[in-house]
Short mmCIF file of C-alpha atoms and ligand atoms in Angstrom, two decimals:
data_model
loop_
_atom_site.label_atom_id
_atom_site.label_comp_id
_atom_site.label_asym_id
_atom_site.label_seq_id
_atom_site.Cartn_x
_atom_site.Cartn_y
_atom_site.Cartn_z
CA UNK A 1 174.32 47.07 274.15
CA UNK A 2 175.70 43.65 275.55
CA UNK A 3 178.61 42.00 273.63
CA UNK A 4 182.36 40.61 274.92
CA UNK A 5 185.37 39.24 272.79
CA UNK A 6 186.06 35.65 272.85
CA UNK A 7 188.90 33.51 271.44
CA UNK A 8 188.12 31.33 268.68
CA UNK A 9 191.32 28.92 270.13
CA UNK A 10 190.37 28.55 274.04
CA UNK A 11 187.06 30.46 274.48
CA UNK A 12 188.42 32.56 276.73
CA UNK A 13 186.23 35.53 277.12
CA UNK A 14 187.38 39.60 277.45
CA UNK A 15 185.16 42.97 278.19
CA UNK A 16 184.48 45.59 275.48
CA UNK A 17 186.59 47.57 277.87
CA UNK A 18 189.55 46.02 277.28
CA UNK A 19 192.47 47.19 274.43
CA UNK A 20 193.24 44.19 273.24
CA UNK A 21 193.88 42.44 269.57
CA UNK A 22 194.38 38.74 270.16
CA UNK A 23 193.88 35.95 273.34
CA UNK A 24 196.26 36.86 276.12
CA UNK A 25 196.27 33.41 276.81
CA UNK A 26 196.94 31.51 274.10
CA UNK A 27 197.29 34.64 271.36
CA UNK A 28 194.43 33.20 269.69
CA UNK A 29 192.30 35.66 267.15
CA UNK A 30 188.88 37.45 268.84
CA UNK A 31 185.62 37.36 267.61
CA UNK A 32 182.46 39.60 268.99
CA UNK A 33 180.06 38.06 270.75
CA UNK A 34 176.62 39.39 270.71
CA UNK A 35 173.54 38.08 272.48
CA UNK A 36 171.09 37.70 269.64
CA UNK A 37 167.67 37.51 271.46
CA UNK A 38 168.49 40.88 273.05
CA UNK A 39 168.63 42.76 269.83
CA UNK A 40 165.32 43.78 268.85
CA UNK A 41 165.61 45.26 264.77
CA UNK A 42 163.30 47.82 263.29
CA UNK A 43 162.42 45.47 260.23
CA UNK A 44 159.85 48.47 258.47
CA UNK A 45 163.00 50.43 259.04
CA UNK A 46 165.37 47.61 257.54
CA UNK A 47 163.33 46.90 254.59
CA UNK A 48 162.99 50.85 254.09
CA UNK A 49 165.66 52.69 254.26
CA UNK A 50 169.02 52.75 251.75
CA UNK A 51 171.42 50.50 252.56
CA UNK A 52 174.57 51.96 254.13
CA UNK A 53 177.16 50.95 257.43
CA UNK A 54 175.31 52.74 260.14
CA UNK A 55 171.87 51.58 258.84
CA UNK A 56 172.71 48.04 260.78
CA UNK A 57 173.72 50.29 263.57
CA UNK A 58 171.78 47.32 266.06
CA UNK A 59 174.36 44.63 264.62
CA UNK A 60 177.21 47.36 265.30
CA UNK A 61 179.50 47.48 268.33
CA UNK A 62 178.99 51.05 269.34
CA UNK A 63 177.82 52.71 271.61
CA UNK A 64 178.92 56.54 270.57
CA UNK A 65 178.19 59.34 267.42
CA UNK A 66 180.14 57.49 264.92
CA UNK A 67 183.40 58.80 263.09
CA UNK A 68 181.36 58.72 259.70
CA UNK A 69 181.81 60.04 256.23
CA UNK A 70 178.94 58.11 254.63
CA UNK A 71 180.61 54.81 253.88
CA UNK A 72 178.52 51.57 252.51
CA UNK A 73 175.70 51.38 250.26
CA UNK A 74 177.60 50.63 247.33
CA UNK A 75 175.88 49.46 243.80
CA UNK A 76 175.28 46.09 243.41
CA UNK A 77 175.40 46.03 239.48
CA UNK A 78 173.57 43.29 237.80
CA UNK A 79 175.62 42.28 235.00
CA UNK A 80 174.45 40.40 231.89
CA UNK A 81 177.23 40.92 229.50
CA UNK A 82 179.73 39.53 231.87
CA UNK A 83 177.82 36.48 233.07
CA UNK A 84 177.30 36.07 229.61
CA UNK A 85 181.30 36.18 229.09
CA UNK A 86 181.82 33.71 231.59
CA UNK A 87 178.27 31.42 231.03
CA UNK A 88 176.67 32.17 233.59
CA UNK A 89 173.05 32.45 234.32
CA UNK A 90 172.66 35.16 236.88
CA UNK A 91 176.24 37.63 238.29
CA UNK A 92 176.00 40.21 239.82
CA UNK A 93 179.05 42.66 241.20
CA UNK A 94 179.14 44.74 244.49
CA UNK A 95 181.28 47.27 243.83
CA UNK A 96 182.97 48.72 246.66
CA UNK A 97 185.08 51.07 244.87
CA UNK A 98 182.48 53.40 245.55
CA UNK A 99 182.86 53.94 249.04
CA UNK A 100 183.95 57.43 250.40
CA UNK A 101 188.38 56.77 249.92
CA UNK A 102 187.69 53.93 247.10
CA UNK A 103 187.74 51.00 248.94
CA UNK A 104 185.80 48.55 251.56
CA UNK A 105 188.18 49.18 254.36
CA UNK A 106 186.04 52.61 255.15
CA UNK A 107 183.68 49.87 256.24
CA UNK A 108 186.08 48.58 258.77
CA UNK A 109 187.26 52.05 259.45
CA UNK A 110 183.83 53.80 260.41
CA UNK A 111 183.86 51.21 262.79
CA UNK A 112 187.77 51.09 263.98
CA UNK A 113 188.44 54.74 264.44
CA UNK A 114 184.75 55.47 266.69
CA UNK A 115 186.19 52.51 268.61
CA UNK A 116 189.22 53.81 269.12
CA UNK A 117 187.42 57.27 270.42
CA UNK A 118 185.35 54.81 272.54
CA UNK A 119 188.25 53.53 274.33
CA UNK A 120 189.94 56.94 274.73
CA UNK A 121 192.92 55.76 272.36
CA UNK A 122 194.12 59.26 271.31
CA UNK A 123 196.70 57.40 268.18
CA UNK A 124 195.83 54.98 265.84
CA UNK A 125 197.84 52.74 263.31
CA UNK A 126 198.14 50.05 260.65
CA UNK A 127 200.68 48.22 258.12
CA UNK A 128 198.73 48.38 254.78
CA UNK A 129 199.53 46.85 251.07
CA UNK A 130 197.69 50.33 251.21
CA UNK A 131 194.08 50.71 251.00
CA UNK A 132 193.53 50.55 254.81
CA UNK A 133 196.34 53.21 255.21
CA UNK A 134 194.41 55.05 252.64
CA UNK A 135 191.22 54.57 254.85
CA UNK A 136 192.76 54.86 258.38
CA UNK A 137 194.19 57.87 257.08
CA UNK A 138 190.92 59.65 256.49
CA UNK A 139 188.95 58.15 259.38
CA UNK A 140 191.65 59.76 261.88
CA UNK A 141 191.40 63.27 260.06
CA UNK A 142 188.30 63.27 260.29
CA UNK A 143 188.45 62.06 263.98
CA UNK A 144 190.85 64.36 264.60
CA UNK A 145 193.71 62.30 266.03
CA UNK A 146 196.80 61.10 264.87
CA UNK A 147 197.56 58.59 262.04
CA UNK A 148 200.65 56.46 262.16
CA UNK A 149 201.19 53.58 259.16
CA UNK A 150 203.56 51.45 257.60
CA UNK A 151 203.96 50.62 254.17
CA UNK A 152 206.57 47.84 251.99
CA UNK A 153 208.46 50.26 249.80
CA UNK A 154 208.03 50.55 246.45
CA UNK A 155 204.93 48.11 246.55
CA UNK A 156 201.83 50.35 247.15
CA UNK A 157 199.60 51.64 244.39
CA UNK A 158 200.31 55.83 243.98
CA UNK A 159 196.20 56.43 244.34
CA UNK A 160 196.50 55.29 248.05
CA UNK A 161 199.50 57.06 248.76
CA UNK A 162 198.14 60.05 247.51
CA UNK A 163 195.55 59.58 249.77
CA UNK A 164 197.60 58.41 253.11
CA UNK A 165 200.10 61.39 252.13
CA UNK A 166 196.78 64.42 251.79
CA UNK A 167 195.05 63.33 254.64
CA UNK A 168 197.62 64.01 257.14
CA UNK A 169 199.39 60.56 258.05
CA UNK A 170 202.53 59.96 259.17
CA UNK A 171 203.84 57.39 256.40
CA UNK A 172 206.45 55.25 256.84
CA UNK A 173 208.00 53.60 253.80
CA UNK A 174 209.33 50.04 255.52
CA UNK A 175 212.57 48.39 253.39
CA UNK A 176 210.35 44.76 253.89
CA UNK A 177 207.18 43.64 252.60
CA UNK A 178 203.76 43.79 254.02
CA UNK A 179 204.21 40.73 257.04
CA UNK A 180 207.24 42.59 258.38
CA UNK A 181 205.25 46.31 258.46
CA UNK A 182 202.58 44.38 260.35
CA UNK A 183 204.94 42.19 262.41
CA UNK A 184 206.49 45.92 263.26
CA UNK A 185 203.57 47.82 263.90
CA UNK A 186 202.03 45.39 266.30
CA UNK A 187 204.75 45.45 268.66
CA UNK A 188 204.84 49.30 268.11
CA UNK A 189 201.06 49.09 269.60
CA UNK A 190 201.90 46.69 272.34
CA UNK A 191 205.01 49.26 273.89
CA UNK A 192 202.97 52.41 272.93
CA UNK A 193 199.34 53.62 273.65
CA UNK A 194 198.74 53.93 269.76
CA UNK A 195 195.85 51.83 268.64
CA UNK A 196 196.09 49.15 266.20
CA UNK A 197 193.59 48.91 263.14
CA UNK A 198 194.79 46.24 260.98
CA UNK A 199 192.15 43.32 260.58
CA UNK A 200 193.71 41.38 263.59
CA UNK A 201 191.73 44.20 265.41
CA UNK A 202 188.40 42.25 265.69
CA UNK A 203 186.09 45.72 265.45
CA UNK A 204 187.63 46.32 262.19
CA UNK A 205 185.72 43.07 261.06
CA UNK A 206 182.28 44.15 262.49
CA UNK A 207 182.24 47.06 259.76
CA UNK A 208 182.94 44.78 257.09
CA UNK A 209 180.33 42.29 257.62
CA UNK A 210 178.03 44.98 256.37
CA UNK A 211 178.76 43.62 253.20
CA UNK A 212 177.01 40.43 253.76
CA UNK A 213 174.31 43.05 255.25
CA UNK A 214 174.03 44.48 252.10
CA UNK A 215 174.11 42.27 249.72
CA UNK A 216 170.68 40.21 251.24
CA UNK A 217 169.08 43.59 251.46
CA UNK A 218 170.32 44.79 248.07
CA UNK A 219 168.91 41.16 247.01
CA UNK A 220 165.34 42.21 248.65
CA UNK A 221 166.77 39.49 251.31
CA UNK A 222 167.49 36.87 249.14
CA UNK A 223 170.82 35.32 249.55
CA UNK A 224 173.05 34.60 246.63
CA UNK A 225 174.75 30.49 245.92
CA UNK A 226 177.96 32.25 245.96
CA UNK A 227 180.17 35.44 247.26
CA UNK A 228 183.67 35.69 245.21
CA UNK A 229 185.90 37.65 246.59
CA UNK A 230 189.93 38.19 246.19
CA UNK A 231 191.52 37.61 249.49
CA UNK A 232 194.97 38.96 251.33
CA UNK A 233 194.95 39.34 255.10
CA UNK A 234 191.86 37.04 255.00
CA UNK A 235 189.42 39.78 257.00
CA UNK A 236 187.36 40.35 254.66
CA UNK A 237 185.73 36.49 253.92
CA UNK A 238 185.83 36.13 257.43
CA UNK A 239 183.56 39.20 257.77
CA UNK A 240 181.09 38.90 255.12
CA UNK A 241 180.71 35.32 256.44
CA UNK A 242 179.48 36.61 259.58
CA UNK A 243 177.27 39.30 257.88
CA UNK A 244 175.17 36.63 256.34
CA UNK A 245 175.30 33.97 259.13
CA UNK A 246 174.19 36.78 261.63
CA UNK A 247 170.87 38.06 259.23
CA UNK A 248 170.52 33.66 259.31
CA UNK A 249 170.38 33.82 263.12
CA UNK A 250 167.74 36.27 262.79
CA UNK A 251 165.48 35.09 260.74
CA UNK A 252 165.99 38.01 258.49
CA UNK A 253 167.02 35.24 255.43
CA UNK A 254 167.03 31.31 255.77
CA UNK A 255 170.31 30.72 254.24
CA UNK A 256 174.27 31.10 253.54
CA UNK A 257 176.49 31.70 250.49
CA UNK A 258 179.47 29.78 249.91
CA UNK A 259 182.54 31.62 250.64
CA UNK A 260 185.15 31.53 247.43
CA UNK A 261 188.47 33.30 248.24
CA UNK A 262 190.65 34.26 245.19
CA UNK A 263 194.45 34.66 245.64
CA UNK A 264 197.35 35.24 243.03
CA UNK A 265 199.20 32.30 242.21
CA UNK A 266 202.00 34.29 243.52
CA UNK A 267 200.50 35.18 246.76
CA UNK A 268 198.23 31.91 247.95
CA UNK A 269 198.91 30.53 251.57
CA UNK A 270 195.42 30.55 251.65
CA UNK A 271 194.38 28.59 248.59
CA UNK A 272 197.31 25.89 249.26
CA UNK A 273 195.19 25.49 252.67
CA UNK A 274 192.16 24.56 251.17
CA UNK A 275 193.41 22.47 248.53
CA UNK A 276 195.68 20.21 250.85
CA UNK A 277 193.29 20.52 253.65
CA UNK A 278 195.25 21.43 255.92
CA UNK A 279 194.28 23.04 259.22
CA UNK A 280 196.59 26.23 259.28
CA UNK A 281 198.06 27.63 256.66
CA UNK A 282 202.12 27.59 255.38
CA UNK A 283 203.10 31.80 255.60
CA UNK A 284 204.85 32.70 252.22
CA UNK A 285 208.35 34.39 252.30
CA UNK A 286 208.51 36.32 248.99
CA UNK A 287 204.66 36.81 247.99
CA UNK A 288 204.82 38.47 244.49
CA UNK A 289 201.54 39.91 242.16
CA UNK A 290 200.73 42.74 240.22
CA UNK A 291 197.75 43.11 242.41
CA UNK A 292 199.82 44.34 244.96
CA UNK A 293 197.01 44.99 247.33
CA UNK A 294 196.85 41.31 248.12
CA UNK A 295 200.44 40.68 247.90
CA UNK A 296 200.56 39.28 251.98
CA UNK A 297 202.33 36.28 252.76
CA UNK A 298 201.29 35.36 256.27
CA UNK A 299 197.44 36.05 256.29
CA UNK A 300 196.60 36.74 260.20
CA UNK A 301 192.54 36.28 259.52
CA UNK A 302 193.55 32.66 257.94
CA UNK A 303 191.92 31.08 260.42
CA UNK A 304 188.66 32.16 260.62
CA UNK A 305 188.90 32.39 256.54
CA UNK A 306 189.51 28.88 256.35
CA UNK A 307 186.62 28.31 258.40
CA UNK A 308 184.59 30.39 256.47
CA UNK A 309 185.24 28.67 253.77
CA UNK A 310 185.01 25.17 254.76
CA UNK A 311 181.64 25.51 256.89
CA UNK A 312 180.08 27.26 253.59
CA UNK A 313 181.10 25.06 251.47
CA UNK A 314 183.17 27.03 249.49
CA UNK A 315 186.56 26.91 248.09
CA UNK A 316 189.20 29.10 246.94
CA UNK A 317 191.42 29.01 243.70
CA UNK A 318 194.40 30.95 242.45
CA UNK A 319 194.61 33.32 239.44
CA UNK A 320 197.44 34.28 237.18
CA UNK A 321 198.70 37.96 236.90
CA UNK A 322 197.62 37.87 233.30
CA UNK A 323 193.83 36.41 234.28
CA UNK A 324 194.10 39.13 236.93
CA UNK A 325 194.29 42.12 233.79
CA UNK A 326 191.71 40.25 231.73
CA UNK A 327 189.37 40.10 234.05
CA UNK A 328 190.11 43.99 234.74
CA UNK A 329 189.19 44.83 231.48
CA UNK A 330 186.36 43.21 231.17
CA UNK A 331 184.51 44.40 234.14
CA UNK A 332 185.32 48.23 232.90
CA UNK A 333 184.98 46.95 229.21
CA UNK A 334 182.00 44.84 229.28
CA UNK A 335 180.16 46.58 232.84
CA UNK A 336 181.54 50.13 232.81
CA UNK A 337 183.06 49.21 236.70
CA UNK A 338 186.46 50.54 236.71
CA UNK A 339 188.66 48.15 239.39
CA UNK A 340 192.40 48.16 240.44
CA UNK A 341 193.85 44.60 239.66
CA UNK A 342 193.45 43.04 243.33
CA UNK A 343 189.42 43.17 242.89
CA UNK A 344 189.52 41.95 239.28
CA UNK A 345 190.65 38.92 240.85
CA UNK A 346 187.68 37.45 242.49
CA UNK A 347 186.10 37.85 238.71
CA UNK A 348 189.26 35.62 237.16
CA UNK A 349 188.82 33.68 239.70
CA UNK A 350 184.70 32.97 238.87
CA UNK A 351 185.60 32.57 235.28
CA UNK A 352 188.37 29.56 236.12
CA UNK A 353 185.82 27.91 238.72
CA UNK A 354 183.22 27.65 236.02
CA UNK A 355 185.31 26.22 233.40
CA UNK A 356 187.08 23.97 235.95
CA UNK A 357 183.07 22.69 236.71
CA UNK A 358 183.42 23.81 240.20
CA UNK A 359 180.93 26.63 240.17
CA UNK A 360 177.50 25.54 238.31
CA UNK A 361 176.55 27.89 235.59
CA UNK A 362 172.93 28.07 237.54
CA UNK A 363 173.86 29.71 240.22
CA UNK A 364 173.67 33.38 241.29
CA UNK A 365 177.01 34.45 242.32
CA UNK A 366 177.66 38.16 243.56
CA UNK A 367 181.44 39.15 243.12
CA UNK A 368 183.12 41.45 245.38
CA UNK A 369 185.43 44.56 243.37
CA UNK A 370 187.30 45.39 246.61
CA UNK A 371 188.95 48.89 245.07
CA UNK A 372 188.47 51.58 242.45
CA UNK A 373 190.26 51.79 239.28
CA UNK A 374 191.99 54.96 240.43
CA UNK A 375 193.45 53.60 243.38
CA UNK A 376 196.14 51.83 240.84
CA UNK A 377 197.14 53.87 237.63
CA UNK A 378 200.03 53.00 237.27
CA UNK A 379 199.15 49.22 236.34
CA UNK A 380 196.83 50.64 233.85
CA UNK A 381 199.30 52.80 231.87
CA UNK A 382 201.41 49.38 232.14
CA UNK A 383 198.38 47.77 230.68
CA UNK A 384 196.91 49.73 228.50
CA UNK A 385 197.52 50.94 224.74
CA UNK A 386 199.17 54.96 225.63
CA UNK A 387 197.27 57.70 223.92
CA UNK A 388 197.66 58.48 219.89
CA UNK A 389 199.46 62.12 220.05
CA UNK A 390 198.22 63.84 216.82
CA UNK A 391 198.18 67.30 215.45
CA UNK A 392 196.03 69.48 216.06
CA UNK A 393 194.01 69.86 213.07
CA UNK A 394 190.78 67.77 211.36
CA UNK A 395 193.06 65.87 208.96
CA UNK A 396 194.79 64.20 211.40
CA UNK A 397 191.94 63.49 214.22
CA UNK A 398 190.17 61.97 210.78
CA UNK A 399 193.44 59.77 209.70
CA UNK A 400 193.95 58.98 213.84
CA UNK A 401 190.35 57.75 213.99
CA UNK A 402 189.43 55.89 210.43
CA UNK A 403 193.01 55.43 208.71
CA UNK A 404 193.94 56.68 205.48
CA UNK A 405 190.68 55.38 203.53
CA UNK A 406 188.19 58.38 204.53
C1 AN7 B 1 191.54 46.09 246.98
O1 AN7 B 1 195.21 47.65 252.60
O2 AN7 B 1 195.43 44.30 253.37
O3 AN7 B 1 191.55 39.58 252.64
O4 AN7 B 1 196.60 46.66 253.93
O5 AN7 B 1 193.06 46.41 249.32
O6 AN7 B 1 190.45 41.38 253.99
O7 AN7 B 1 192.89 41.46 253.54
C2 AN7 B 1 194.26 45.28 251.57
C3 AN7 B 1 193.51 44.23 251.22
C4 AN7 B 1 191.29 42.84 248.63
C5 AN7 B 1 192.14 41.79 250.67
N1 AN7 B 1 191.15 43.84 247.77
O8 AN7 B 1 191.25 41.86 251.75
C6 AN7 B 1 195.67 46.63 253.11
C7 AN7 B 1 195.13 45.31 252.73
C8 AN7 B 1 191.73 45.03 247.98
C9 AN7 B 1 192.50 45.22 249.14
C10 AN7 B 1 192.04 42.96 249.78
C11 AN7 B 1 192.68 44.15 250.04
P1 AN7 B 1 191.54 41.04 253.07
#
């Protein structure tokens, strides 16, 4: 299969051979490059089969047996009693909670890890607000090769500890937030031959634009007005983006959603971007959320998010902490989908948009629930009424349940 890297700054151009994250020549962030008339896809096959990563294995950048534990084709819910909520005509909610460790990142991980096998890298490593440690953690167990990553103390979700911790990592607590673990582990990567599967990494992407891939499938290849999705390190937009522009380019579907990022008012580089206009965005010092997951500061996907957004016509809007839990409760009130707070976001955020006007209560929108419920318990004991402790006899399960009047 033909494809290079090119920067999205100076166009310069680099082999799939090469280890490298971002332009050598003006540190500018890498996009793949396929040739699009050379890839010939099964389309019996495409409309056939159940949607999953490796099904799009044509619009995939590898050339191995992939590191694979059955990641993508996640639900995409239809669901009436929230659009009704939030007056809307037609929502529906791709939950990718459901993959293998809880969260999209396996997408980016299937992907990541083979690619590190590909290029003989024998060590792989991230900073993560968690899931992707989570997912990196599993990938490389299942690889069988060593998993290095770096987490801001004190700020990651127990469920994706848990997970990092089982599955074998090396886990190192960092006394910073998540732009410093980053910051470190990249120049850990550049003195060491340890491979480096944060976002920046461009292959991580590839496995996330699945989504997009799915969604149009899911939709029997219709595409949707709108994706909402909450966003941190800004991969994720960026990928989905490229998911539905590349089924565009062929001819699979004959249009594009617009791309609207959700950020927490304490966390939104991002958002400030789009609202000013501004070309790049101004890195936070002290991002702060309860959705800790998107708590990042200096977003290093911002500018191909901001893209994404602005060629889409999209837009992107902020969300309290408080919106944040609402929203959480209603999707596993209301839709039975159980989310940890970052995900809940992109669902606050749909619910502001339409009552600010900016998102028409015609159009079909398909929100994004990045993480499972379990991934973040802790915010839902915080949250959440604690459990009545009665006795153990019928008297009291009776006066617990109906009060004193049956
Ligand atoms: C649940 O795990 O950045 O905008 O280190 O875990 O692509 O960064 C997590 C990000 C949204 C934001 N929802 O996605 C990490 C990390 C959940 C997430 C995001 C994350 P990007």
């Amino acid at each position: 299969m033909y494809y290079y890297l090119k920067c999205i700054e100076c166009g310069a151009e680099y082999s799939k051979d090469e280890v490298i994250y971002t332009c050598s020549k003006c540190d500018g962030l890498l996009d793949v490059i396929y040739d699009y008339s050379s890839i010939e896809l099964d389309m019996e096959k495409l409309k056939t089969e159940c949607p999953s990563v490796w099904k799009y294995a044509k619009l995939l950048p590898i050339e191995r047996e992939p590191v694979t534990i059955r990641e993508g084709g996640t639900p995409l819910y239809k669901c009436d009693r929230l659009a009704e909520k939030i007056g809307i005509k037609e929502l529906y909610v791709k939950h990718e909670g459901m993959n293998p460790t809880g969260s999209f990142k396996d997408r980016g991980m299937t992907v990541g890890v083979t690619k590190a096998l590909e290029l003989g890298m024998k060590t792989v490593a991230c900073a993560s607000t968690g899931n992707t440690s989570a997912a990196l953690a599993i990938y490389g167990a299942k690889a069988g090769i060593p998993v290095i990553v770096l987490l801001p103390a004190g700020k990651v979700a127990l469920g994706k500890i848990a997970q990092a911790l089982m599955h074998g990592a090396k886990v190192l607590s960092i006394r910073g937030n998540f732009d410093d673990a980053l910051a470190l582990v990249r120049t850990l990567c550049s003195q060491e031959k340890i491979y480096l599967l944060n976002s920046i990494n461009p292959y991580r992407l590839e496995g996330q634009k699945t989504i997009g891939f799915e969604i149009a499938d899911q939709l029997g290849f219709r595409v949707p007005d709108r994706i909402v999705l909450p966003v941190g390190n800004a991969g994720n937009i960026t990928a989905i983006y490229k998911g539905f522009r590349e089924f565009k380019i062929l001819g699979i579907t004959d249009s594009l959603p617009k791309m609207t990022g959700i950020q927490a008012e304490g966390s939104c580089p991002i958002v400030k971007a789009i609202k000013s206009g501004a070309p790049e965005i101004t890195p936070e010092d002290n991002p702060e959320t309860v959705a800790t997951a998107i708590r990042i500061g200096n977003p290093v996907n911002a500018k191909k998010a901001l893209s994404a957004i602005r060629e889409s016509g999209g837009t992107a809007e902020s969300v309290t902490d408080e919106e944040i839990l609402e929203a959480q409760k209603d999707l596993a009130r209301l839709e039975g989908i159980g989310v940890e707070p970052a995900s809940a976001a992109s669902v606050a955020g749909l619910r502001k948009l339409v009552e600010m006007g900016v998102i028409g209560r015609d159009e079909t929108v398909v929100c994004i629930t990045t993480g499972h419920l379990l991934k973040d318990p802790q915010t839902v004991i915080e949250v959440c009424e604690e459990p009545t402790v009665v006795d153990a006899n019928i008297e009291s399960i009776r006066k617990a349940i109906f009060g004193n009047n049956k």
